[in-house]
Amino acid sequence: MIKNNPIGLVDSGIGGLTVVKEAQKQLPNEQLIYIGDTARMPYGPKSEQEVIDYTFQMANYLINEQNIKMLVIACNTATARALSKLQQKLSIPVVGVIEPGAEAAVSASKNNKIGLIATQGTVSSHVYSKKMLTLNPNIEIFAQAEPDFVALVENNNFLSLEAHDIVMQHLSTLKMENIDTLILGCTHFPLLATYIQEAVGSGVTLVDSGAKTVDVMTRYLEQMNLRSEITYSHDNDIYNTTGDLNIFNTIASSWLEREHELDVRHLNIVDNHLEDEK
């Protein structure tokens, strides 16, 4: 029965695990299958077509090999570049992380000054700005790309003194803009949330676009009658990476805080598709 099939989540690396963590809290009966394309990250500087191609490769693997019932693009850059195309081509519901974050930020802001930190690809696409301005044309948006933040997370360096200093330095100008809301427009960034909050001040509301996405996932499951009738408890979740298995496992195990050992697998990039490692 399709409602008992897993939900697939894809990201350029490990950042999308922030969405997984929230989904594990809110959707206890669903099985999640995740792909982090760490071999080809970061997606931010890559061309639009490259990001589209990579995202479709992950989607096709999850549909053809894992029979997923829903696809979540747990990556802001991939959402900006590929969401509409995936929604047009796929027969299953496809959810992105940008619209929920934009809506939450507009709702949270009191002074209409909203900051956005994201990858260069997401900033250049202006998708957050377009969405927020349709909701409130009086919004002022202060956006800046933070590729170094992605590297800190992917290199498992996000709790270091170096990470603290980089975040404080990079966000000093943003703090001067008198924003009252800041969108963490990359799913990697919640792992740096403590430092980010310190950098912009306690009076600024941080909006985790990935966490807000789980609310949309839940709504889709209800509306389309796709709630699982099996309790998976998330010990059955599967994690795939195209890159270093040990680094992925170390960060994922620490961040997700699961009691059972994670089922982490390696996927090979072969021509224009992904396949299980034999």
JSON list of N, CA, C and O in Angstrom, two decimals, residues 169-216:
[
{"chain": "A", "resi": 169, "resn": "GLN", "atom": "N", "xyz": [32.19, 37.35, 12.61]},
{"chain": "A", "resi": 169, "resn": "GLN", "atom": "CA", "xyz": [32.77, 38.30, 11.65]},
{"chain": "A", "resi": 169, "resn": "GLN", "atom": "C", "xyz": [31.83, 38.51, 10.46]},
{"chain": "A", "resi": 169, "resn": "GLN", "atom": "O", "xyz": [31.57, 39.65, 10.05]},
{"chain": "A", "resi": 170, "resn": "HIS", "atom": "N", "xyz": [31.33, 37.42, 9.91]},
{"chain": "A", "resi": 170, "resn": "HIS", "atom": "CA", "xyz": [30.53, 37.50, 8.69]},
{"chain": "A", "resi": 170, "resn": "HIS", "atom": "C", "xyz": [29.19, 38.20, 8.90]},
{"chain": "A", "resi": 170, "resn": "HIS", "atom": "O", "xyz": [28.67, 38.84, 7.99]},
{"chain": "A", "resi": 171, "resn": "LEU", "atom": "N", "xyz": [28.62, 38.07, 10.10]},
{"chain": "A", "resi": 171, "resn": "LEU", "atom": "CA", "xyz": [27.28, 38.61, 10.33]},
{"chain": "A", "resi": 171, "resn": "LEU", "atom": "C", "xyz": [27.29, 39.98, 11.00]},
{"chain": "A", "resi": 171, "resn": "LEU", "atom": "O", "xyz": [26.23, 40.53, 11.31]},
{"chain": "A", "resi": 172, "resn": "SER", "atom": "N", "xyz": [28.45, 40.55, 11.20]},
{"chain": "A", "resi": 172, "resn": "SER", "atom": "CA", "xyz": [28.54, 41.85, 11.88]},
{"chain": "A", "resi": 172, "resn": "SER", "atom": "C", "xyz": [27.84, 42.96, 11.11]},
{"chain": "A", "resi": 172, "resn": "SER", "atom": "O", "xyz": [27.16, 43.81, 11.70]},
{"chain": "A", "resi": 173, "resn": "THR", "atom": "N", "xyz": [27.97, 42.95, 9.78]},
{"chain": "A", "resi": 173, "resn": "THR", "atom": "CA", "xyz": [27.30, 44.00, 8.98]},
{"chain": "A", "resi": 173, "resn": "THR", "atom": "C", "xyz": [25.79, 43.79, 8.95]},
{"chain": "A", "resi": 173, "resn": "THR", "atom": "O", "xyz": [25.03, 44.75, 8.96]},
{"chain": "A", "resi": 174, "resn": "LEU", "atom": "N", "xyz": [25.38, 42.53, 8.94]},
{"chain": "A", "resi": 174, "resn": "LEU", "atom": "CA", "xyz": [23.95, 42.24, 8.91]},
{"chain": "A", "resi": 174, "resn": "LEU", "atom": "C", "xyz": [23.27, 42.71, 10.19]},
{"chain": "A", "resi": 174, "resn": "LEU", "atom": "O", "xyz": [22.14, 43.21, 10.17]},
{"chain": "A", "resi": 175, "resn": "LYS", "atom": "N", "xyz": [23.98, 42.58, 11.29]},
{"chain": "A", "resi": 175, "resn": "LYS", "atom": "CA", "xyz": [23.44, 43.03, 12.58]},
{"chain": "A", "resi": 175, "resn": "LYS", "atom": "C", "xyz": [23.15, 44.52, 12.56]},
{"chain": "A", "resi": 175, "resn": "LYS", "atom": "O", "xyz": [22.20, 45.00, 13.19]},
{"chain": "A", "resi": 176, "resn": "MET", "atom": "N", "xyz": [23.93, 45.28, 11.83]},
{"chain": "A", "resi": 176, "resn": "MET", "atom": "CA", "xyz": [23.78, 46.74, 11.78]},
{"chain": "A", "resi": 176, "resn": "MET", "atom": "C", "xyz": [22.55, 47.18, 10.99]},
{"chain": "A", "resi": 176, "resn": "MET", "atom": "O", "xyz": [22.17, 48.35, 11.03]},
{"chain": "A", "resi": 177, "resn": "GLU", "atom": "N", "xyz": [21.91, 46.26, 10.27]},
{"chain": "A", "resi": 177, "resn": "GLU", "atom": "CA", "xyz": [20.75, 46.62, 9.45]},
{"chain": "A", "resi": 177, "resn": "GLU", "atom": "C", "xyz": [19.45, 46.68, 10.24]},
{"chain": "A", "resi": 177, "resn": "GLU", "atom": "O", "xyz": [18.39, 46.92, 9.68]},
{"chain": "A", "resi": 178, "resn": "ASN", "atom": "N", "xyz": [19.53, 46.39, 11.53]},
{"chain": "A", "resi": 178, "resn": "ASN", "atom": "CA", "xyz": [18.36, 46.46, 12.41]},
{"chain": "A", "resi": 178, "resn": "ASN", "atom": "C", "xyz": [17.27, 45.46, 12.03]},
{"chain": "A", "resi": 178, "resn": "ASN", "atom": "O", "xyz": [16.07, 45.72, 12.16]},
{"chain": "A", "resi": 179, "resn": "ILE", "atom": "N", "xyz": [17.69, 44.30, 11.51]},
{"chain": "A", "resi": 179, "resn": "ILE", "atom": "CA", "xyz": [16.71, 43.25, 11.20]},
{"chain": "A", "resi": 179, "resn": "ILE", "atom": "C", "xyz": [16.14, 42.70, 12.51]},
{"chain": "A", "resi": 179, "resn": "ILE", "atom": "O", "xyz": [16.80, 42.72, 13.54]},
{"chain": "A", "resi": 180, "resn": "ASP", "atom": "N", "xyz": [14.89, 42.22, 12.44]},
{"chain": "A", "resi": 180, "resn": "ASP", "atom": "CA", "xyz": [14.33, 41.56, 13.61]},
{"chain": "A", "resi": 180, "resn": "ASP", "atom": "C", "xyz": [14.06, 40.08, 13.35]},
{"chain": "A", "resi": 180, "resn": "ASP", "atom": "O", "xyz": [13.65, 39.34, 14.24]},
{"chain": "A", "resi": 181, "resn": "THR", "atom": "N", "xyz": [14.33, 39.65, 12.10]},
{"chain": "A", "resi": 181, "resn": "THR", "atom": "CA", "xyz": [14.12, 38.26, 11.70]},
{"chain": "A", "resi": 181, "resn": "THR", "atom": "C", "xyz": [15.23, 37.85, 10.75]},
{"chain": "A", "resi": 181, "resn": "THR", "atom": "O", "xyz": [15.61, 38.64, 9.88]},
{"chain": "A", "resi": 182, "resn": "LEU", "atom": "N", "xyz": [15.73, 36.63, 10.91]},
{"chain": "A", "resi": 182, "resn": "LEU", "atom": "CA", "xyz": [16.79, 36.13, 10.03]},
{"chain": "A", "resi": 182, "resn": "LEU", "atom": "C", "xyz": [16.43, 34.73, 9.56]},
{"chain": "A", "resi": 182, "resn": "LEU", "atom": "O", "xyz": [16.22, 33.82, 10.37]},
{"chain": "A", "resi": 183, "resn": "ILE", "atom": "N", "xyz": [16.35, 34.57, 8.25]},
{"chain": "A", "resi": 183, "resn": "ILE", "atom": "CA", "xyz": [16.07, 33.26, 7.67]},
{"chain": "A", "resi": 183, "resn": "ILE", "atom": "C", "xyz": [17.37, 32.48, 7.52]},
{"chain": "A", "resi": 183, "resn": "ILE", "atom": "O", "xyz": [18.33, 32.96, 6.90]},
{"chain": "A", "resi": 184, "resn": "LEU", "atom": "N", "xyz": [17.41, 31.30, 8.09]},
{"chain": "A", "resi": 184, "resn": "LEU", "atom": "CA", "xyz": [18.52, 30.38, 7.86]},
{"chain": "A", "resi": 184, "resn": "LEU", "atom": "C", "xyz": [18.21, 29.66, 6.56]},
{"chain": "A", "resi": 184, "resn": "LEU", "atom": "O", "xyz": [17.62, 28.58, 6.54]},
{"chain": "A", "resi": 185, "resn": "GLY", "atom": "N", "xyz": [18.60, 30.29, 5.44]},
{"chain": "A", "resi": 185, "resn": "GLY", "atom": "CA", "xyz": [18.19, 29.84, 4.11]},
{"chain": "A", "resi": 185, "resn": "GLY", "atom": "C", "xyz": [19.06, 28.75, 3.52]},
{"chain": "A", "resi": 185, "resn": "GLY", "atom": "O", "xyz": [19.18, 28.65, 2.30]},
{"chain": "A", "resi": 186, "resn": "CYS", "atom": "N", "xyz": [19.65, 27.97, 4.37]},
{"chain": "A", "resi": 186, "resn": "CYS", "atom": "CA", "xyz": [20.39, 26.77, 3.95]},
{"chain": "A", "resi": 186, "resn": "CYS", "atom": "C", "xyz": [20.23, 25.78, 5.08]},
{"chain": "A", "resi": 186, "resn": "CYS", "atom": "O", "xyz": [20.38, 26.13, 6.26]},
{"chain": "A", "resi": 187, "resn": "THR", "atom": "N", "xyz": [19.90, 24.54, 4.76]},
{"chain": "A", "resi": 187, "resn": "THR", "atom": "CA", "xyz": [19.60, 23.58, 5.82]},
{"chain": "A", "resi": 187, "resn": "THR", "atom": "C", "xyz": [20.82, 23.19, 6.63]},
{"chain": "A", "resi": 187, "resn": "THR", "atom": "O", "xyz": [20.69, 22.54, 7.67]},
{"chain": "A", "resi": 188, "resn": "HIS", "atom": "N", "xyz": [22.01, 23.61, 6.21]},
{"chain": "A", "resi": 188, "resn": "HIS", "atom": "CA", "xyz": [23.21, 23.42, 7.02]},
{"chain": "A", "resi": 188, "resn": "HIS", "atom": "C", "xyz": [23.24, 24.36, 8.23]},
{"chain": "A", "resi": 188, "resn": "HIS", "atom": "O", "xyz": [23.84, 24.04, 9.27]},
{"chain": "A", "resi": 189, "resn": "PHE", "atom": "N", "xyz": [22.63, 25.52, 8.09]},
{"chain": "A", "resi": 189, "resn": "PHE", "atom": "CA", "xyz": [22.87, 26.61, 9.04]},
{"chain": "A", "resi": 189, "resn": "PHE", "atom": "C", "xyz": [22.29, 26.40, 10.44]},
{"chain": "A", "resi": 189, "resn": "PHE", "atom": "O", "xyz": [22.83, 26.97, 11.39]},
{"chain": "A", "resi": 190, "resn": "PRO", "atom": "N", "xyz": [21.21, 25.62, 10.63]},
{"chain": "A", "resi": 190, "resn": "PRO", "atom": "CA", "xyz": [20.76, 25.40, 12.01]},
{"chain": "A", "resi": 190, "resn": "PRO", "atom": "C", "xyz": [21.81, 24.75, 12.91]},
{"chain": "A", "resi": 190, "resn": "PRO", "atom": "O", "xyz": [21.76, 24.91, 14.13]},
{"chain": "A", "resi": 191, "resn": "LEU", "atom": "N", "xyz": [22.77, 24.05, 12.33]},
{"chain": "A", "resi": 191, "resn": "LEU", "atom": "CA", "xyz": [23.84, 23.48, 13.14]},
{"chain": "A", "resi": 191, "resn": "LEU", "atom": "C", "xyz": [24.76, 24.56, 13.70]},
{"chain": "A", "resi": 191, "resn": "LEU", "atom": "O", "xyz": [25.52, 24.32, 14.64]},
{"chain": "A", "resi": 192, "resn": "LEU", "atom": "N", "xyz": [24.67, 25.76, 13.14]},
{"chain": "A", "resi": 192, "resn": "LEU", "atom": "CA", "xyz": [25.44, 26.91, 13.62]},
{"chain": "A", "resi": 192, "resn": "LEU", "atom": "C", "xyz": [24.55, 27.91, 14.35]},
{"chain": "A", "resi": 192, "resn": "LEU", "atom": "O", "xyz": [24.96, 29.04, 14.63]},
{"chain": "A", "resi": 193, "resn": "ALA", "atom": "N", "xyz": [23.34, 27.50, 14.69]},
{"chain": "A", "resi": 193, "resn": "ALA", "atom": "CA", "xyz": [22.33, 28.43, 15.20]},
{"chain": "A", "resi": 193, "resn": "ALA", "atom": "C", "xyz": [22.77, 29.15, 16.47]},
{"chain": "A", "resi": 193, "resn": "ALA", "atom": "O", "xyz": [22.47, 30.35, 16.64]},
{"chain": "A", "resi": 194, "resn": "THR", "atom": "N", "xyz": [23.47, 28.48, 17.36]},
{"chain": "A", "resi": 194, "resn": "THR", "atom": "CA", "xyz": [23.90, 29.12, 18.60]},
{"chain": "A", "resi": 194, "resn": "THR", "atom": "C", "xyz": [24.82, 30.30, 18.31]},
{"chain": "A", "resi": 194, "resn": "THR", "atom": "O", "xyz": [24.67, 31.39, 18.88]},
{"chain": "A", "resi": 195, "resn": "TYR", "atom": "N", "xyz": [25.77, 30.10, 17.42]},
{"chain": "A", "resi": 195, "resn": "TYR", "atom": "CA", "xyz": [26.70, 31.17, 17.05]},
{"chain": "A", "resi": 195, "resn": "TYR", "atom": "C", "xyz": [25.99, 32.26, 16.26]},
{"chain": "A", "resi": 195, "resn": "TYR", "atom": "O", "xyz": [26.28, 33.45, 16.43]},
{"chain": "A", "resi": 196, "resn": "ILE", "atom": "N", "xyz": [25.08, 31.86, 15.38]},
{"chain": "A", "resi": 196, "resn": "ILE", "atom": "CA", "xyz": [24.35, 32.84, 14.57]},
{"chain": "A", "resi": 196, "resn": "ILE", "atom": "C", "xyz": [23.50, 33.74, 15.46]},
{"chain": "A", "resi": 196, "resn": "ILE", "atom": "O", "xyz": [23.47, 34.97, 15.28]},
{"chain": "A", "resi": 197, "resn": "GLN", "atom": "N", "xyz": [22.83, 33.14, 16.45]},
{"chain": "A", "resi": 197, "resn": "GLN", "atom": "CA", "xyz": [22.01, 33.93, 17.37]},
{"chain": "A", "resi": 197, "resn": "GLN", "atom": "C", "xyz": [22.86, 34.93, 18.14]},
{"chain": "A", "resi": 197, "resn": "GLN", "atom": "O", "xyz": [22.49, 36.10, 18.32]},
{"chain": "A", "resi": 198, "resn": "GLU", "atom": "N", "xyz": [24.03, 34.48, 18.58]},
{"chain": "A", "resi": 198, "resn": "GLU", "atom": "CA", "xyz": [24.94, 35.39, 19.29]},
{"chain": "A", "resi": 198, "resn": "GLU", "atom": "C", "xyz": [25.38, 36.53, 18.40]},
{"chain": "A", "resi": 198, "resn": "GLU", "atom": "O", "xyz": [25.47, 37.69, 18.83]},
{"chain": "A", "resi": 199, "resn": "ALA", "atom": "N", "xyz": [25.63, 36.23, 17.15]},
{"chain": "A", "resi": 199, "resn": "ALA", "atom": "CA", "xyz": [26.15, 37.24, 16.22]},
{"chain": "A", "resi": 199, "resn": "ALA", "atom": "C", "xyz": [25.12, 38.33, 15.91]},
{"chain": "A", "resi": 199, "resn": "ALA", "atom": "O", "xyz": [25.47, 39.50, 15.80]},
{"chain": "A", "resi": 200, "resn": "VAL", "atom": "N", "xyz": [23.84, 37.95, 15.76]},
{"chain": "A", "resi": 200, "resn": "VAL", "atom": "CA", "xyz": [22.84, 38.94, 15.37]},
{"chain": "A", "resi": 200, "resn": "VAL", "atom": "C", "xyz": [22.07, 39.51, 16.56]},
{"chain": "A", "resi": 200, "resn": "VAL", "atom": "O", "xyz": [21.37, 40.52, 16.44]},
{"chain": "A", "resi": 201, "resn": "GLY", "atom": "N", "xyz": [22.20, 38.87, 17.72]},
{"chain": "A", "resi": 201, "resn": "GLY", "atom": "CA", "xyz": [21.55, 39.36, 18.92]},
{"chain": "A", "resi": 201, "resn": "GLY", "atom": "C", "xyz": [20.31, 38.57, 19.30]},
{"chain": "A", "resi": 201, "resn": "GLY", "atom": "O", "xyz": [19.62, 38.01, 18.43]},
{"chain": "A", "resi": 202, "resn": "SER", "atom": "N", "xyz": [20.02, 38.54, 20.58]},
{"chain": "A", "resi": 202, "resn": "SER", "atom": "CA", "xyz": [18.91, 37.73, 21.08]},
{"chain": "A", "resi": 202, "resn": "SER", "atom": "C", "xyz": [17.55, 38.25, 20.65]},
{"chain": "A", "resi": 202, "resn": "SER", "atom": "O", "xyz": [16.56, 37.52, 20.70]},
{"chain": "A", "resi": 203, "resn": "GLY", "atom": "N", "xyz": [17.49, 39.51, 20.22]},
{"chain": "A", "resi": 203, "resn": "GLY", "atom": "CA", "xyz": [16.22, 40.08, 19.80]},
{"chain": "A", "resi": 203, "resn": "GLY", "atom": "C", "xyz": [15.80, 39.71, 18.39]},
{"chain": "A", "resi": 203, "resn": "GLY", "atom": "O", "xyz": [14.69, 40.04, 17.95]},
{"chain": "A", "resi": 204, "resn": "VAL", "atom": "N", "xyz": [16.67, 39.01, 17.67]},
{"chain": "A", "resi": 204, "resn": "VAL", "atom": "CA", "xyz": [16.38, 38.62, 16.28]},
{"chain": "A", "resi": 204, "resn": "VAL", "atom": "C", "xyz": [15.82, 37.20, 16.28]},
{"chain": "A", "resi": 204, "resn": "VAL", "atom": "O", "xyz": [16.42, 36.28, 16.84]},
{"chain": "A", "resi": 205, "resn": "THR", "atom": "N", "xyz": [14.69, 37.00, 15.63]},
{"chain": "A", "resi": 205, "resn": "THR", "atom": "CA", "xyz": [14.07, 35.68, 15.50]},
{"chain": "A", "resi": 205, "resn": "THR", "atom": "C", "xyz": [14.73, 34.91, 14.36]},
{"chain": "A", "resi": 205, "resn": "THR", "atom": "O", "xyz": [14.77, 35.40, 13.23]},
{"chain": "A", "resi": 206, "resn": "LEU", "atom": "N", "xyz": [15.25, 33.73, 14.65]},
{"chain": "A", "resi": 206, "resn": "LEU", "atom": "CA", "xyz": [15.83, 32.87, 13.62]},
{"chain": "A", "resi": 206, "resn": "LEU", "atom": "C", "xyz": [14.74, 31.97, 13.05]},
{"chain": "A", "resi": 206, "resn": "LEU", "atom": "O", "xyz": [14.00, 31.32, 13.80]},
{"chain": "A", "resi": 207, "resn": "VAL", "atom": "N", "xyz": [14.63, 31.94, 11.74]},
{"chain": "A", "resi": 207, "resn": "VAL", "atom": "CA", "xyz": [13.64, 31.10, 11.07]},
{"chain": "A", "resi": 207, "resn": "VAL", "atom": "C", "xyz": [14.36, 29.95, 10.39]},
{"chain": "A", "resi": 207, "resn": "VAL", "atom": "O", "xyz": [15.17, 30.16, 9.48]},
{"chain": "A", "resi": 208, "resn": "ASP", "atom": "N", "xyz": [14.09, 28.75, 10.85]},
{"chain": "A", "resi": 208, "resn": "ASP", "atom": "CA", "xyz": [14.67, 27.54, 10.27]},
{"chain": "A", "resi": 208, "resn": "ASP", "atom": "C", "xyz": [13.73, 27.06, 9.17]},
{"chain": "A", "resi": 208, "resn": "ASP", "atom": "O", "xyz": [12.69, 26.47, 9.44]},
{"chain": "A", "resi": 209, "resn": "SER", "atom": "N", "xyz": [14.10, 27.34, 7.93]},
{"chain": "A", "resi": 209, "resn": "SER", "atom": "CA", "xyz": [13.20, 27.01, 6.81]},
{"chain": "A", "resi": 209, "resn": "SER", "atom": "C", "xyz": [12.96, 25.51, 6.71]},
{"chain": "A", "resi": 209, "resn": "SER", "atom": "O", "xyz": [11.88, 25.06, 6.32]},
{"chain": "A", "resi": 210, "resn": "GLY", "atom": "N", "xyz": [13.97, 24.71, 7.08]},
{"chain": "A", "resi": 210, "resn": "GLY", "atom": "CA", "xyz": [13.81, 23.26, 7.02]},
{"chain": "A", "resi": 210, "resn": "GLY", "atom": "C", "xyz": [12.78, 22.76, 7.99]},
{"chain": "A", "resi": 210, "resn": "GLY", "atom": "O", "xyz": [11.94, 21.91, 7.66]},
{"chain": "A", "resi": 211, "resn": "ALA", "atom": "N", "xyz": [12.83, 23.27, 9.21]},
{"chain": "A", "resi": 211, "resn": "ALA", "atom": "CA", "xyz": [11.88, 22.83, 10.23]},
{"chain": "A", "resi": 211, "resn": "ALA", "atom": "C", "xyz": [10.45, 23.19, 9.83]},
{"chain": "A", "resi": 211, "resn": "ALA", "atom": "O", "xyz": [9.51, 22.41, 10.04]},
{"chain": "A", "resi": 212, "resn": "LYS", "atom": "N", "xyz": [10.28, 24.37, 9.25]},
{"chain": "A", "resi": 212, "resn": "LYS", "atom": "CA", "xyz": [8.95, 24.79, 8.82]},
{"chain": "A", "resi": 212, "resn": "LYS", "atom": "C", "xyz": [8.42, 23.90, 7.69]},
{"chain": "A", "resi": 212, "resn": "LYS", "atom": "O", "xyz": [7.21, 23.74, 7.52]},
{"chain": "A", "resi": 213, "resn": "THR", "atom": "N", "xyz": [9.33, 23.30, 6.94]},
{"chain": "A", "resi": 213, "resn": "THR", "atom": "CA", "xyz": [8.94, 22.42, 5.84]},
{"chain": "A", "resi": 213, "resn": "THR", "atom": "C", "xyz": [8.20, 21.19, 6.33]},
{"chain": "A", "resi": 213, "resn": "THR", "atom": "O", "xyz": [7.32, 20.66, 5.63]},
{"chain": "A", "resi": 214, "resn": "VAL", "atom": "N", "xyz": [8.52, 20.72, 7.52]},
{"chain": "A", "resi": 214, "resn": "VAL", "atom": "CA", "xyz": [7.87, 19.53, 8.05]},
{"chain": "A", "resi": 214, "resn": "VAL", "atom": "C", "xyz": [6.39, 19.79, 8.27]},
{"chain": "A", "resi": 214, "resn": "VAL", "atom": "O", "xyz": [5.56, 18.88, 8.13]},
{"chain": "A", "resi": 215, "resn": "ASP", "atom": "N", "xyz": [6.02, 21.02, 8.58]},
{"chain": "A", "resi": 215, "resn": "ASP", "atom": "CA", "xyz": [4.60, 21.36, 8.70]},
{"chain": "A", "resi": 215, "resn": "ASP", "atom": "C", "xyz": [3.88, 21.14, 7.36]},
{"chain": "A", "resi": 215, "resn": "ASP", "atom": "O", "xyz": [2.75, 20.66, 7.32]},
{"chain": "A", "resi": 216, "resn": "VAL", "atom": "N", "xyz": [4.56, 21.50, 6.27]},
{"chain": "A", "resi": 216, "resn": "VAL", "atom": "CA", "xyz": [3.98, 21.31, 4.93]},
{"chain": "A", "resi": 216, "resn": "VAL", "atom": "C", "xyz": [3.91, 19.82, 4.60]},
{"chain": "A", "resi": 216, "resn": "VAL", "atom": "O", "xyz": [2.90, 19.36, 4.03]}
]
